[in-house]
Structure formats: C-alpha cells, structure tokens
Short mmCIF file of C-alpha atoms in Angstrom, two decimals:
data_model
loop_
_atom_site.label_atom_id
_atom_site.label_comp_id
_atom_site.label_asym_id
_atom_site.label_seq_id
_atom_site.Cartn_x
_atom_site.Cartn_y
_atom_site.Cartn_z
CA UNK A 21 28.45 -56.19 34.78
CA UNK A 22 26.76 -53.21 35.33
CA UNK A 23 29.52 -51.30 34.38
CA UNK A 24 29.51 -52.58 31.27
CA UNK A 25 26.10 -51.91 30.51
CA UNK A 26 26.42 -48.56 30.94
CA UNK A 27 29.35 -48.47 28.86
CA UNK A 28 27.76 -49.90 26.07
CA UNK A 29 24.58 -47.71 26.02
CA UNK A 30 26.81 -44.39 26.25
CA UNK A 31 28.40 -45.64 23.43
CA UNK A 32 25.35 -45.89 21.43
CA UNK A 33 24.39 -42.93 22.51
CA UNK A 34 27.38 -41.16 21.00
CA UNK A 35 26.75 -43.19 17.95
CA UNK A 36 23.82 -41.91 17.69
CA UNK A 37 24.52 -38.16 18.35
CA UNK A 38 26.77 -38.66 15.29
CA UNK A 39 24.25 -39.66 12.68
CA UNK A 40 23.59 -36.50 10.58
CA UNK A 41 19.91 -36.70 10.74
CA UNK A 42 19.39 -33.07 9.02
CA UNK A 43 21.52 -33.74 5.93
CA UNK A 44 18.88 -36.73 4.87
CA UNK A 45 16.15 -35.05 4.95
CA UNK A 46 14.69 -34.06 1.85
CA UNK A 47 15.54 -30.74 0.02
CA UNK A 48 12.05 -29.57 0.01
CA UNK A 49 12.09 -30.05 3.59
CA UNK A 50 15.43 -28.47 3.64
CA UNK A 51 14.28 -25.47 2.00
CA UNK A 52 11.59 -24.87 3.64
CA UNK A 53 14.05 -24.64 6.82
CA UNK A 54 16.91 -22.61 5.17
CA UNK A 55 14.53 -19.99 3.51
CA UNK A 56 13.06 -18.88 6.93
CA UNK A 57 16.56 -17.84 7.86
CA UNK A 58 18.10 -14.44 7.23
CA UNK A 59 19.97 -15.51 3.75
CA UNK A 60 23.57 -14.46 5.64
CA UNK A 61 22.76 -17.42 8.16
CA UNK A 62 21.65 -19.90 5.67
CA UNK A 63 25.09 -18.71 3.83
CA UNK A 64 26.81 -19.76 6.72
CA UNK A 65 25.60 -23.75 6.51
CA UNK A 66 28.32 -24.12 4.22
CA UNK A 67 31.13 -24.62 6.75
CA UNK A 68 29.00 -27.28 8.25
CA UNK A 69 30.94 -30.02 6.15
CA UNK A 70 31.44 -30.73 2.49
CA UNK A 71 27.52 -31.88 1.78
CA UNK A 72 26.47 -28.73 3.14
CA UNK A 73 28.89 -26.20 1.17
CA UNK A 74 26.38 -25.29 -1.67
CA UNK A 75 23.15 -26.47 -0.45
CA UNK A 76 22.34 -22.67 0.26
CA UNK A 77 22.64 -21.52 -3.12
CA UNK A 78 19.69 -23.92 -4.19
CA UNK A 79 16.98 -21.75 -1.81
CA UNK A 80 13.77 -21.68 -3.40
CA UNK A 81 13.84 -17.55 -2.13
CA UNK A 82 16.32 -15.09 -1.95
CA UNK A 83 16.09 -11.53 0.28
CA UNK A 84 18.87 -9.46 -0.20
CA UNK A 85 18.07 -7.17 3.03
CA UNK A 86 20.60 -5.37 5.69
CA UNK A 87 20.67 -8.69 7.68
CA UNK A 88 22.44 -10.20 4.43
CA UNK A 89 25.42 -7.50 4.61
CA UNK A 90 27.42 -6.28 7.23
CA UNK A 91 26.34 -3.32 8.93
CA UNK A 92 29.95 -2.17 9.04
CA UNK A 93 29.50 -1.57 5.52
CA UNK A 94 28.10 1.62 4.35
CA UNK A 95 29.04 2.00 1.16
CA UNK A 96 26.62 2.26 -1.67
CA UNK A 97 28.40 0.29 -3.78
CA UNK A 98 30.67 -1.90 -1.72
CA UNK A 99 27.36 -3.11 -0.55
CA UNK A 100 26.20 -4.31 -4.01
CA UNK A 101 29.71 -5.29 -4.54
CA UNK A 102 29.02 -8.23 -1.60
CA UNK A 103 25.68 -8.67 -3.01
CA UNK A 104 26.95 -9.33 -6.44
CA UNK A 105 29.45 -12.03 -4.64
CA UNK A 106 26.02 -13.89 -3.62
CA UNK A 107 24.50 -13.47 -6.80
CA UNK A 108 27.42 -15.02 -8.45
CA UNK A 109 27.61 -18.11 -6.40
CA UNK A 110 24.28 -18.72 -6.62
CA UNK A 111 23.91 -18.70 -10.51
CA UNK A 112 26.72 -20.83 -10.65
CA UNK A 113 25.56 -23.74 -8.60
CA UNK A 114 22.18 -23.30 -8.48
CA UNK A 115 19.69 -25.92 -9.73
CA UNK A 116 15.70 -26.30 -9.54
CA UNK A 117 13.29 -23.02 -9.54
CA UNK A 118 13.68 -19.68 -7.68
CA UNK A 119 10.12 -18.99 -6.63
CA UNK A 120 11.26 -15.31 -4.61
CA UNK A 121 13.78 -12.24 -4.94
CA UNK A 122 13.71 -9.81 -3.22
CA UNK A 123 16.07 -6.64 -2.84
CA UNK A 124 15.82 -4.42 0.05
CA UNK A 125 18.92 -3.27 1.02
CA UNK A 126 20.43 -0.01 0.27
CA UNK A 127 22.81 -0.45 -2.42
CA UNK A 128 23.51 0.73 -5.81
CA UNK A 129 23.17 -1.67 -8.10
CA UNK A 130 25.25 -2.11 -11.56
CA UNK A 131 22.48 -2.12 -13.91
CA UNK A 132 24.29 -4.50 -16.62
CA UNK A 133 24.51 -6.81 -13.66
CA UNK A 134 21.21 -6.20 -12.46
CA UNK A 135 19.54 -6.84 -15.74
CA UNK A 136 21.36 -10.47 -15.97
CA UNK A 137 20.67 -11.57 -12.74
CA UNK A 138 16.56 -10.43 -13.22
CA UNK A 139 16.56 -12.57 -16.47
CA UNK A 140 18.43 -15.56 -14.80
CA UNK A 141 15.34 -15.38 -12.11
CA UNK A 142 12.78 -15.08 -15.02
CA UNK A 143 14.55 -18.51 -16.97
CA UNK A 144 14.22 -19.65 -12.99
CA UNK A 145 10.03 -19.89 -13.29
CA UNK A 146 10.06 -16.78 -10.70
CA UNK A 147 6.61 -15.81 -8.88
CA UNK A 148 7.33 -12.89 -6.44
CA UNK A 149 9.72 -10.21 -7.84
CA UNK A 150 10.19 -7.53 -5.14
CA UNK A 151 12.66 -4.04 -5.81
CA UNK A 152 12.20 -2.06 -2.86
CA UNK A 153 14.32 0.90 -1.84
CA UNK A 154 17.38 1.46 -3.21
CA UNK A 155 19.53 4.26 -4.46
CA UNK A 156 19.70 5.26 -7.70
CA UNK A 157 20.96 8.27 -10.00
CA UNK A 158 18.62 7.80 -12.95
CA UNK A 159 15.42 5.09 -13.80
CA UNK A 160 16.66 2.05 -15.11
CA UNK A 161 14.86 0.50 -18.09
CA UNK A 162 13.17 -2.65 -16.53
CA UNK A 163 13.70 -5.99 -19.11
CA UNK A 164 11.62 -7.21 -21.25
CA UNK A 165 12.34 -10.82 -19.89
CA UNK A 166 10.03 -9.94 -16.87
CA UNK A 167 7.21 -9.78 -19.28
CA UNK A 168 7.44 -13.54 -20.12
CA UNK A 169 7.04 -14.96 -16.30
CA UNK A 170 3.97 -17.17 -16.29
CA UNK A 171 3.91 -17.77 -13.04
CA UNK A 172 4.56 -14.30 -11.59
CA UNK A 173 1.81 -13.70 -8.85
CA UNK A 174 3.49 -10.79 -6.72
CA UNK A 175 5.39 -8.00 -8.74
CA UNK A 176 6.94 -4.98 -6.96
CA UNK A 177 9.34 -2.57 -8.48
CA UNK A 178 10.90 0.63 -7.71
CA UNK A 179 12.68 3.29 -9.28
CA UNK A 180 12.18 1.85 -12.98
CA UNK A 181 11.07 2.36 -16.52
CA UNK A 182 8.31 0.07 -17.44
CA UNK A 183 7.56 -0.53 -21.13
CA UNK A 184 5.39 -3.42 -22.32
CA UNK A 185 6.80 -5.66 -25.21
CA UNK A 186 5.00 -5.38 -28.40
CA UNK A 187 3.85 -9.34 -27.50
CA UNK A 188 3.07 -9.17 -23.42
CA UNK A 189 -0.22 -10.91 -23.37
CA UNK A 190 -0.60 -10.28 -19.61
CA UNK A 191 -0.14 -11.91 -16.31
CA UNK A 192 -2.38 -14.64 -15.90
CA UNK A 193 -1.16 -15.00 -12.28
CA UNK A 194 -0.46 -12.08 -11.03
CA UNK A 195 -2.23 -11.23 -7.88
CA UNK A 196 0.01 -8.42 -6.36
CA UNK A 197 1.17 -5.26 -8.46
CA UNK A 198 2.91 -2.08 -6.91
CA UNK A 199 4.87 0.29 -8.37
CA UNK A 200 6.86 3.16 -6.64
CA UNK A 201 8.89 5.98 -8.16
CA UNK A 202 7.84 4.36 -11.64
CA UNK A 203 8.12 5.51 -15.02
CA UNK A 204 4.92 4.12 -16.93
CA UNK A 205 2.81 6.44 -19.30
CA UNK A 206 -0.60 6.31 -18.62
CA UNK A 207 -1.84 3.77 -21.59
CA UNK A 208 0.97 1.21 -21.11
CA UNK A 209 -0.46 1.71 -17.28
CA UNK A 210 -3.89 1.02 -18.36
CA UNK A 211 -2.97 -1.82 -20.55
CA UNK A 212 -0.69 -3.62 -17.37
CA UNK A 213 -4.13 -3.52 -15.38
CA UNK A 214 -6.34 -4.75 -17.59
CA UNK A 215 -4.06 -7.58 -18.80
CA UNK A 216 -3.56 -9.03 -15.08
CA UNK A 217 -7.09 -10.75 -15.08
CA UNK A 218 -6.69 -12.27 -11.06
CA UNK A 219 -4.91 -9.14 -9.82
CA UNK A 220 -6.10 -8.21 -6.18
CA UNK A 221 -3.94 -5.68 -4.36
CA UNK A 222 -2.77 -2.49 -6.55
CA UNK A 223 -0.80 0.13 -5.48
CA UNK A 224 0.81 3.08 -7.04
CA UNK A 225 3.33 5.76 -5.28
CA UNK A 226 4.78 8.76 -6.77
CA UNK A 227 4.33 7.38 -10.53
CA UNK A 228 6.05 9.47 -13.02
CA UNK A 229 4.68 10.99 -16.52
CA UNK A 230 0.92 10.06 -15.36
CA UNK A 231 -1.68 11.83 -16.95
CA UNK A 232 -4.92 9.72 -16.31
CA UNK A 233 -5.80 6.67 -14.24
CA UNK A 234 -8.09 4.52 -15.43
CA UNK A 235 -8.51 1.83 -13.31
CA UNK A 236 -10.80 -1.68 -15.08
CA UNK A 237 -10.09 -5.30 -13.74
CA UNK A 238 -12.79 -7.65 -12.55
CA UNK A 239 -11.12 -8.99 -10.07
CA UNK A 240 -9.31 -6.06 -8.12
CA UNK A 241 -10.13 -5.41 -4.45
CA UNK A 242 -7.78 -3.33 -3.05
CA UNK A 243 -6.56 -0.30 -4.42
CA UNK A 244 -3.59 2.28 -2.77
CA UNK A 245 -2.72 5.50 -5.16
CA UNK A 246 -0.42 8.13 -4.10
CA UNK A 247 1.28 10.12 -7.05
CA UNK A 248 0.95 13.35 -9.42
CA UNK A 249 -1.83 12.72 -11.86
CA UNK A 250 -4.59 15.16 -13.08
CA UNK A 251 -7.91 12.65 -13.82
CA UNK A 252 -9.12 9.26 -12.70
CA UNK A 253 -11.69 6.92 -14.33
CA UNK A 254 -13.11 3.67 -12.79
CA UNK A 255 -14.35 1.28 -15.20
CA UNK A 256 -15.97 -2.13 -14.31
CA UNK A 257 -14.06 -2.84 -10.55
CA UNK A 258 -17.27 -5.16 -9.47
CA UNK A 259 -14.80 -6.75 -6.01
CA UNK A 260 -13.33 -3.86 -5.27
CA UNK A 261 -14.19 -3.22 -1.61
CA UNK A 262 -10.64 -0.50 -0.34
CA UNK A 263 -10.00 2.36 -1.91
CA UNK A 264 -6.99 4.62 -0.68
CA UNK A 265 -5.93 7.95 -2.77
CA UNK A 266 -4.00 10.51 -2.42
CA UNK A 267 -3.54 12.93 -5.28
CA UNK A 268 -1.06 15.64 -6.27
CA UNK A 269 -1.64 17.92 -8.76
CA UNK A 270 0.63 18.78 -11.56
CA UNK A 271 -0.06 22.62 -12.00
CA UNK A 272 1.06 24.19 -15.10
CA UNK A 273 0.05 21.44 -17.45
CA UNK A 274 -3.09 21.10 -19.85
CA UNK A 275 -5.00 18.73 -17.98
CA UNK A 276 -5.93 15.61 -19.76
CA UNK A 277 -8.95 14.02 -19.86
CA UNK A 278 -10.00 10.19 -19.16
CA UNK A 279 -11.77 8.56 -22.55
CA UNK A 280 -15.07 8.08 -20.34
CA UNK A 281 -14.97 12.20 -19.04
CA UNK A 282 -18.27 13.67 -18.90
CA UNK A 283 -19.37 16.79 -18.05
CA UNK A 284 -20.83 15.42 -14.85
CA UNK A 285 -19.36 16.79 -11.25
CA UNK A 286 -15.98 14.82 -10.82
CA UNK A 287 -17.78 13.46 -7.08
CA UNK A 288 -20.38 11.75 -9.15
CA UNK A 289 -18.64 10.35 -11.93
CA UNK A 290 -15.82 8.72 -9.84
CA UNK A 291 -17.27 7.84 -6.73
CA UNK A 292 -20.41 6.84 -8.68
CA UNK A 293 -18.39 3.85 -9.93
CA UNK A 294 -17.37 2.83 -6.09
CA UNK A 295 -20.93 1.65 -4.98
CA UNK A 296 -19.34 -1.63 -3.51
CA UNK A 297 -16.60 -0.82 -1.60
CA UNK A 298 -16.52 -1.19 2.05
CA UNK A 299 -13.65 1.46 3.04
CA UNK A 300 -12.84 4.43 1.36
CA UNK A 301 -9.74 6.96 2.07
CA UNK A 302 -9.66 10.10 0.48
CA UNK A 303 -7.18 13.18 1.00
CA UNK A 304 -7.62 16.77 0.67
CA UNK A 305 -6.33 17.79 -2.79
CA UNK A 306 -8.52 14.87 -4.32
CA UNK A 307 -11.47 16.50 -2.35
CA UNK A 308 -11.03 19.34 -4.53
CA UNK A 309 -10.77 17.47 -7.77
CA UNK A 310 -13.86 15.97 -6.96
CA UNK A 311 -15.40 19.31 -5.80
CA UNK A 312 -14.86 20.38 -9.40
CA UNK A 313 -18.26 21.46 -10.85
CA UNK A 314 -21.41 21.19 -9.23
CA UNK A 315 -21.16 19.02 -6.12
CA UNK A 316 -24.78 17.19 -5.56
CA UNK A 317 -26.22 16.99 -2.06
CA UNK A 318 -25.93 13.21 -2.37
CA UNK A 319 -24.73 10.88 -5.26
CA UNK A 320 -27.42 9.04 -7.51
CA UNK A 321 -25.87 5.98 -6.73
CA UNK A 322 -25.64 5.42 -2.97
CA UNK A 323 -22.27 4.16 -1.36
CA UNK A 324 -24.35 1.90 0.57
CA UNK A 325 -21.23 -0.77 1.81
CA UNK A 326 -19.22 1.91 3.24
CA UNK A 327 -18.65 1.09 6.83
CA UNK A 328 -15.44 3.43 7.08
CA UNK A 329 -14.36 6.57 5.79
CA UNK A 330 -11.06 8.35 6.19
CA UNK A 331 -11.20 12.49 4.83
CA UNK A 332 -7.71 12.88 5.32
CA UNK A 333 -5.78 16.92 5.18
CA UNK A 334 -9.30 18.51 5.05
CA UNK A 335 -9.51 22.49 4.66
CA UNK A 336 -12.24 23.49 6.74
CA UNK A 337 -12.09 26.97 5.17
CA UNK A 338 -12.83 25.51 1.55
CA UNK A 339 -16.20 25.48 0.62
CA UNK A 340 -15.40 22.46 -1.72
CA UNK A 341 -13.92 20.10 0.49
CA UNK A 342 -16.66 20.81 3.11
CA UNK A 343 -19.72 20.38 1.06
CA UNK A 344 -17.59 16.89 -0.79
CA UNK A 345 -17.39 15.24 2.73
CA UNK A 346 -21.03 16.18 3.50
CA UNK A 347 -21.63 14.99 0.33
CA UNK A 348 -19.91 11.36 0.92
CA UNK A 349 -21.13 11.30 4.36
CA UNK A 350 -25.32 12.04 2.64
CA UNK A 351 -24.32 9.25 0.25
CA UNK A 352 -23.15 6.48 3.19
CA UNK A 353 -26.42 5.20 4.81
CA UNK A 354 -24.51 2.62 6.49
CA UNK A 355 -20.91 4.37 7.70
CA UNK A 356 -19.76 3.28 11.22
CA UNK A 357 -16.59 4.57 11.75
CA UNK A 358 -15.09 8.41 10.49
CA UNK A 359 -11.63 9.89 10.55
CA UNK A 360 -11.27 13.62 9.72
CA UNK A 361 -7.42 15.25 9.76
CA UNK A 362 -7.61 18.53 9.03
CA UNK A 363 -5.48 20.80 7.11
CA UNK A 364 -4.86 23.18 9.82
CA UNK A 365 -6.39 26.91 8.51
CA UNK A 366 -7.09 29.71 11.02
CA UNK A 367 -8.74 31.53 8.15
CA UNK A 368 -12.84 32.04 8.64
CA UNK A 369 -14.49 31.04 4.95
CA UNK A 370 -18.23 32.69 4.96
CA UNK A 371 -19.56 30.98 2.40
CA UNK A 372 -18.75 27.86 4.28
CA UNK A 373 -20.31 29.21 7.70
CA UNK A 374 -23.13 30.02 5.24
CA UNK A 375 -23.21 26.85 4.04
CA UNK A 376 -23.42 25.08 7.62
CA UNK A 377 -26.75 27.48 8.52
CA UNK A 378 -28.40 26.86 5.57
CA UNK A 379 -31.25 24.59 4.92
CA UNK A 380 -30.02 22.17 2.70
CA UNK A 381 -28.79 20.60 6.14
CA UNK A 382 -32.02 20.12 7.84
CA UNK A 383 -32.54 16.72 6.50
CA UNK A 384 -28.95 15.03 6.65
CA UNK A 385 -28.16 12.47 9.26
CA UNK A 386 -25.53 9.93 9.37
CA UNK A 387 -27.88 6.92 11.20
CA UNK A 388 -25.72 4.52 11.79
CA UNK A 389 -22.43 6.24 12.63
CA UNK A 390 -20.69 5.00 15.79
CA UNK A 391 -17.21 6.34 16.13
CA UNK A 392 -15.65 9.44 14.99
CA UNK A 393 -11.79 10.75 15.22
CA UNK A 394 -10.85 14.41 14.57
CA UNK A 395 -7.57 14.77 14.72
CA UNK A 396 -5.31 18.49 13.86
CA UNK A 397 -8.10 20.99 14.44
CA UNK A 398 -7.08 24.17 15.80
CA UNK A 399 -10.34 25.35 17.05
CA UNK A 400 -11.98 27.23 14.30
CA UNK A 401 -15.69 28.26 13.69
CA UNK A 402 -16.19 25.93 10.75
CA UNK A 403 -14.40 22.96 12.64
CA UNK A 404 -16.51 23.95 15.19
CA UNK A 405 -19.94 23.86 13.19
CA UNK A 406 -18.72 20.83 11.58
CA UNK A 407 -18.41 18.70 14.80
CA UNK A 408 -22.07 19.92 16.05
CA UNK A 409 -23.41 18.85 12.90
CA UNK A 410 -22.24 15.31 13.51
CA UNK A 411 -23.43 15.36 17.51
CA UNK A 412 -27.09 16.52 16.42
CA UNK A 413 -27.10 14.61 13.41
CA UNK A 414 -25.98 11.14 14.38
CA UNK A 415 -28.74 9.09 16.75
CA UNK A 416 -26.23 5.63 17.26
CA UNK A 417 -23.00 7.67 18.13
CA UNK A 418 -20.98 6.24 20.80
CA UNK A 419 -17.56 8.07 20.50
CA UNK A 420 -16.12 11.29 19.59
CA UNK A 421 -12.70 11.43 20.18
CA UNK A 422 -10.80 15.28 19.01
CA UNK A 423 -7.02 15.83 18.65
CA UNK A 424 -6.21 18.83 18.96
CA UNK A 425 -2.60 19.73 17.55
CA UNK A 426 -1.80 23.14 19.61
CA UNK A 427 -3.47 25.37 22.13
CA UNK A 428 -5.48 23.44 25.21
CA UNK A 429 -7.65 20.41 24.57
CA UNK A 430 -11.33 21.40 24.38
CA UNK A 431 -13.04 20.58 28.01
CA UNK A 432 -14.88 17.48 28.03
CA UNK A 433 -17.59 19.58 29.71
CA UNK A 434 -17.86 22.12 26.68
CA UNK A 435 -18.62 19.09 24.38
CA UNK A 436 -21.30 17.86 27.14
CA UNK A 437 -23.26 21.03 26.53
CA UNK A 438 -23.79 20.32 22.39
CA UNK A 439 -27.11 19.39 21.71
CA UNK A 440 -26.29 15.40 20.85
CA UNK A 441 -28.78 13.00 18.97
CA UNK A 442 -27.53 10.46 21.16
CA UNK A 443 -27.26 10.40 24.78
CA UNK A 444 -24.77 7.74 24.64
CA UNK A 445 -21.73 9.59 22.94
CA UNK A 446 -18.48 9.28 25.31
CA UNK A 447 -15.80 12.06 24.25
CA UNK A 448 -12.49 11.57 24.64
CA UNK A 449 -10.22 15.31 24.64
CA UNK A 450 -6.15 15.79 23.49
CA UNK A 451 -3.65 17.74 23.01
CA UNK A 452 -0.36 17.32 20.90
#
C-alpha cells in the first residue's frame, strides 16, 4: 500500500514538472523577463519549443551591444552583417510597440539599412533612441522620421547630421538629449533646445560647425558641454542646478557673437545667468574666455547655491585664469567642496605673483569651504601662493589634500607651518 502511494505522488510530481508554467504567463510579464537579458540570450528562447520560436522578436527593447555578437567576430562589417540578420527577423514578426534601441556595438552600419530600420522604430511609438559608438567614414544624414516620435523621452545620437524638418514642432517628451560627434549648426541647435519643453539632462561632445551656444529651456537641470565653439549665452535656465564645460577654441575663425553679447566681461555675462546652480565645472580654456575683458573682483549677482566647484587644467602662470577662479571663488559664499587640476607650467608669471601680494586680497575669504583637492601641481611659486591663500583665508576648512604629479610629495610638516584660518585642516600629501 505504501508503495503505491508513493508511486502515485511521484507521478504527480512529474506531471507537474511538465506543466509549462512560463509560457502562460502574460507577455507583459514575459517581457519584462526577456528584456533584462543580453538580447543574444533572449534570442536563444527560440529553441525552447515551437511557442517560444518568435516570442523574442516581440521585446519591448532592443540593445545591439558586444554581448549580442560573437566576440570571434571582428569585422566591421560582418558584425553589422549579423546585426542586420536580427533586425530582419524582428521586423518581420514583430507586433506591439518598441519602447528602446539601442546600438552599441562596433560595427559599420549600411546607412540605407540603417535609415529603414530607424523609421520602422519611429512607426513602432519609440521613446529611447540610443547611437553610441560606432565606426563610420563620413556623417550620416539622420531621418526626418525621428522628428515625428511623440513619445520620445531619451534621444542619443552619434556621428550624425541633424537637420530639423520645416514642420518639427518639438519634443513634448523628451527628457534626455545628447549628441556626440554631431553635425548641427548652431540655430537648428538652439531651436532643438528650446522646442523640448521637459528636457532635463543635456549634453554635447565634440559638436561640429558650432559657432554659438545658446542655451534657454525652463526646465533643464543638468547640462555637460565638451566641443569647439567660440561664445555661449544662457537665457532663462531657472532649474538648472550642474553645469559641466569644457571648451575648445576654433582659432583662425571670425568669432561670432551670441544675439544677447554685450560688452560686459564674458565672467559676468555668463556666469551671471548661473545664480542657481548647485555644482559648477569649468576647464581651463573656458577660464580664459571668460577672463576676456575686465574680470570683476566678484560678480553682481552672487553664485550663492554653489556647494562645489571643479577649475579643471588651470594655468597658474596666467593672470586670467588666476584672477577668474578667485573671482568664482569671491562670488560663492556658500562653496564646500573645491577641485583644482592644474595645467602643469614651470614658468614664473609676475603679474600673477603681483597679483597674489596685492591688496585687492585682503578682504576675500571662502567661509564655508570644507574640502579642497589639488591635484598636478609641480611646485611652483604661484601654486604655492595660491594654496596659502586658501589655508589663511578659509576659517571651516577641514581637508587639503595635494597631488603632486612628479618630483617628491610636499612634507606634511611644510604644510603644518602655513599660517591656517583653521586649526582643524588635516592634509593629506602624494605623489604620482
């Protein structure tokens, strides 16, 4: 009897290891299972058995990444070859929205193809269009079918010409813009920004053919730029709290000239504009732009919500980026944290060790400071004047920690003997 038992519950317990429990689940629950799986695995659920042959080509998202190809393959184009073989598949048996693409593996696409598949995704209600690295011989003209995704709320493209239909009327959910090794003119720029009216995050890298920057959107609060351009102009940017730039200057060219250009120092009329953000990152050849003209002991309008500042490839032996940062640092009564790299210079600059012994000094102090990072200096007089202005002039410091790039590390007890405005400043010394 007992024997019997037993063999009717294994049995049922086969019985019941051979109910397919997954396939019945709904596809939304599906998807969300499939889509956190590298797309080559989720390809792979189509041996499974006949129900689960195309199920993969209905994802909701699609990353075409080096998990999605073999790494055997090297090939430029073989690789987009195998990429195209997915792409196919999934337009023909595909049905309900694609809400993600993106391409990050290094291929080289067939732009023909390319430009079908991106409208198939736009037809597809897509929201976040990603083109990351890839390699390319010339830009490729970006279609107009992008232009006409309502839903779009994250948009990143590389190595493309962007031109805006004569009948774009904007993103009305975009929330996410970056653009790398772009071809936009700097109107057609402007226009994208101001027509995004929830954007957040904007970031620009190594744009082509920009003149000016203008940067206006009510709702922006993060902003990365890294690229050749000669002028920048903030207009009304009342959330924008992170501001990254790095400039490079095109030499050689008639330099342009925002509509709102003044004859006011370049400091004051574009960090004048910045009065609510929280951290600010600026790098040494934009120091200089905004050194242009006379630079003002402090700016009218205080950067009073700055709790972090990065001064990033600063040339100690340039008496505009020296009295820029001092400028910045008069202007930000409530900074806490300070990086300084420096744009290593064993050249002595008088008027800048002028500049440090001079009187307009005796009244600037950085009050609520707490932690500063010097990193690259090579142990010149003006680095050295600069970091006993911040000892004696900051009361709340607590750290001080210096990088220096070659030569010894400067002695912890050398530091000790600076006359500090706070007794509680702990230094820590290194070498690279």
């Amino acid at each position: 009897m007992n024997n019997t038992r037993k063999h009717h519950k294994s049995t049922e317990m086969e019985n019941q290891t051979k109910i397919d429990r997954i396939s019945k689940l709904p596809w939304d629950v599906l998807d969300s299972i499939l889509v956190h799986l590298p797309l080559r695995e989720a390809a792979r659920t189509s041996i499974l058995s006949t129900k689960w042959r195309y199920k993969w080509t209905g994802l909701s998202q699609f990353v075409f990444d080096d998990k999605c190809i073999s790494s055997s393959l090297s090939d430029k184009r073989a690789r987009w070859v195998e990429i195209m073989k997915i792409i196919n598949r999934v337009r023909s048996n595909h049905r309900g929205p694609i809400e993600k693409f993106k391409l990050a593996a290094y291929c080289c696409p067939t732009y023909s193809d390319f430009d079908q598949w991106i409208a198939f995704l736009t037809e597809k209600g897509i929201k976040e269009l990603i083109i990351q690295d890839f390699s390319f011989t010339k830009r490729f003209k970006l279609p107009s079918s992008v232009f006409c995704c309502p839903k779009l709320s994250c948009l990143e493209l590389f190595g493309c010409i962007v031109k805006l239909p004569a009948l774009f009327k904007g993103f009305d959910c975009l929330r996410i813009l970056k653009l790398s090794q772009v071809f936009i003119v700097s109107d057609t720029l402007e226009s994208l920004i101001c027509n995004c009216p929830v954007l957040e995050r904007l970031t620009l890298l190594n744009i082509d053919n920009l003149d000016f920057v203008r940067i206006h959107n009510p709702n922006l609060k993060y902003l990365k730029l890294d690229s050749k351009f000669e002028d920048i102009c903030f207009g009304y940017n009342p959330l924008l709290v992170s501001v990254d730039i790095r400039m490079v200057r095109m030499y050689g060219r008639t330099r342009p000239r925002c509509p709102e250009q003044r004859k006011d120092c370049n400091l004051v009329r574009v960090l004048g504009s910045l009065d609510g953000i929280d951290r600010l990152s600026l790098h040494g050849r934009f120091l200089e732009f905004l050194a242009i003209e006379d630079v003002p002991q402090k700016l009218p309008t205080m950067l009073n919500c700055l709790s972090a500042l990065e001064l990033k490839e600063v040339r100690f032996a340039c008496l505009g980026d020296v009295m820029a940062s001092i400028s910045i640092l008069r202007s930000s009564p409530n900074l806490k944290d300070l990086l300084i790299t420096v744009d290593t210079s064993n050249e002595i600059y008088k008027p800048v060790m002028d500049f440090f012994t001079s009187q307009c000094l005796c009244d600037f102090y950085i009050n609520q400071l707490k932690a500063v990072k010097i990193r690259g200096i090579v142990g010149t007089r003006t680095e050295w004047e600069f970091i006993k202005l911040l000892l004696a002039r900051s009361p709340l410091l607590e750290s001080m920690t210096i990088v220096r790039y070659r030569g010894e590390r400067i002695s912890e007890s050398v530091l000790l003997q600076l006359e500090r405005a706070s007794e509680h400043v702990k230094f820590v010394s290194l070498t690279l």
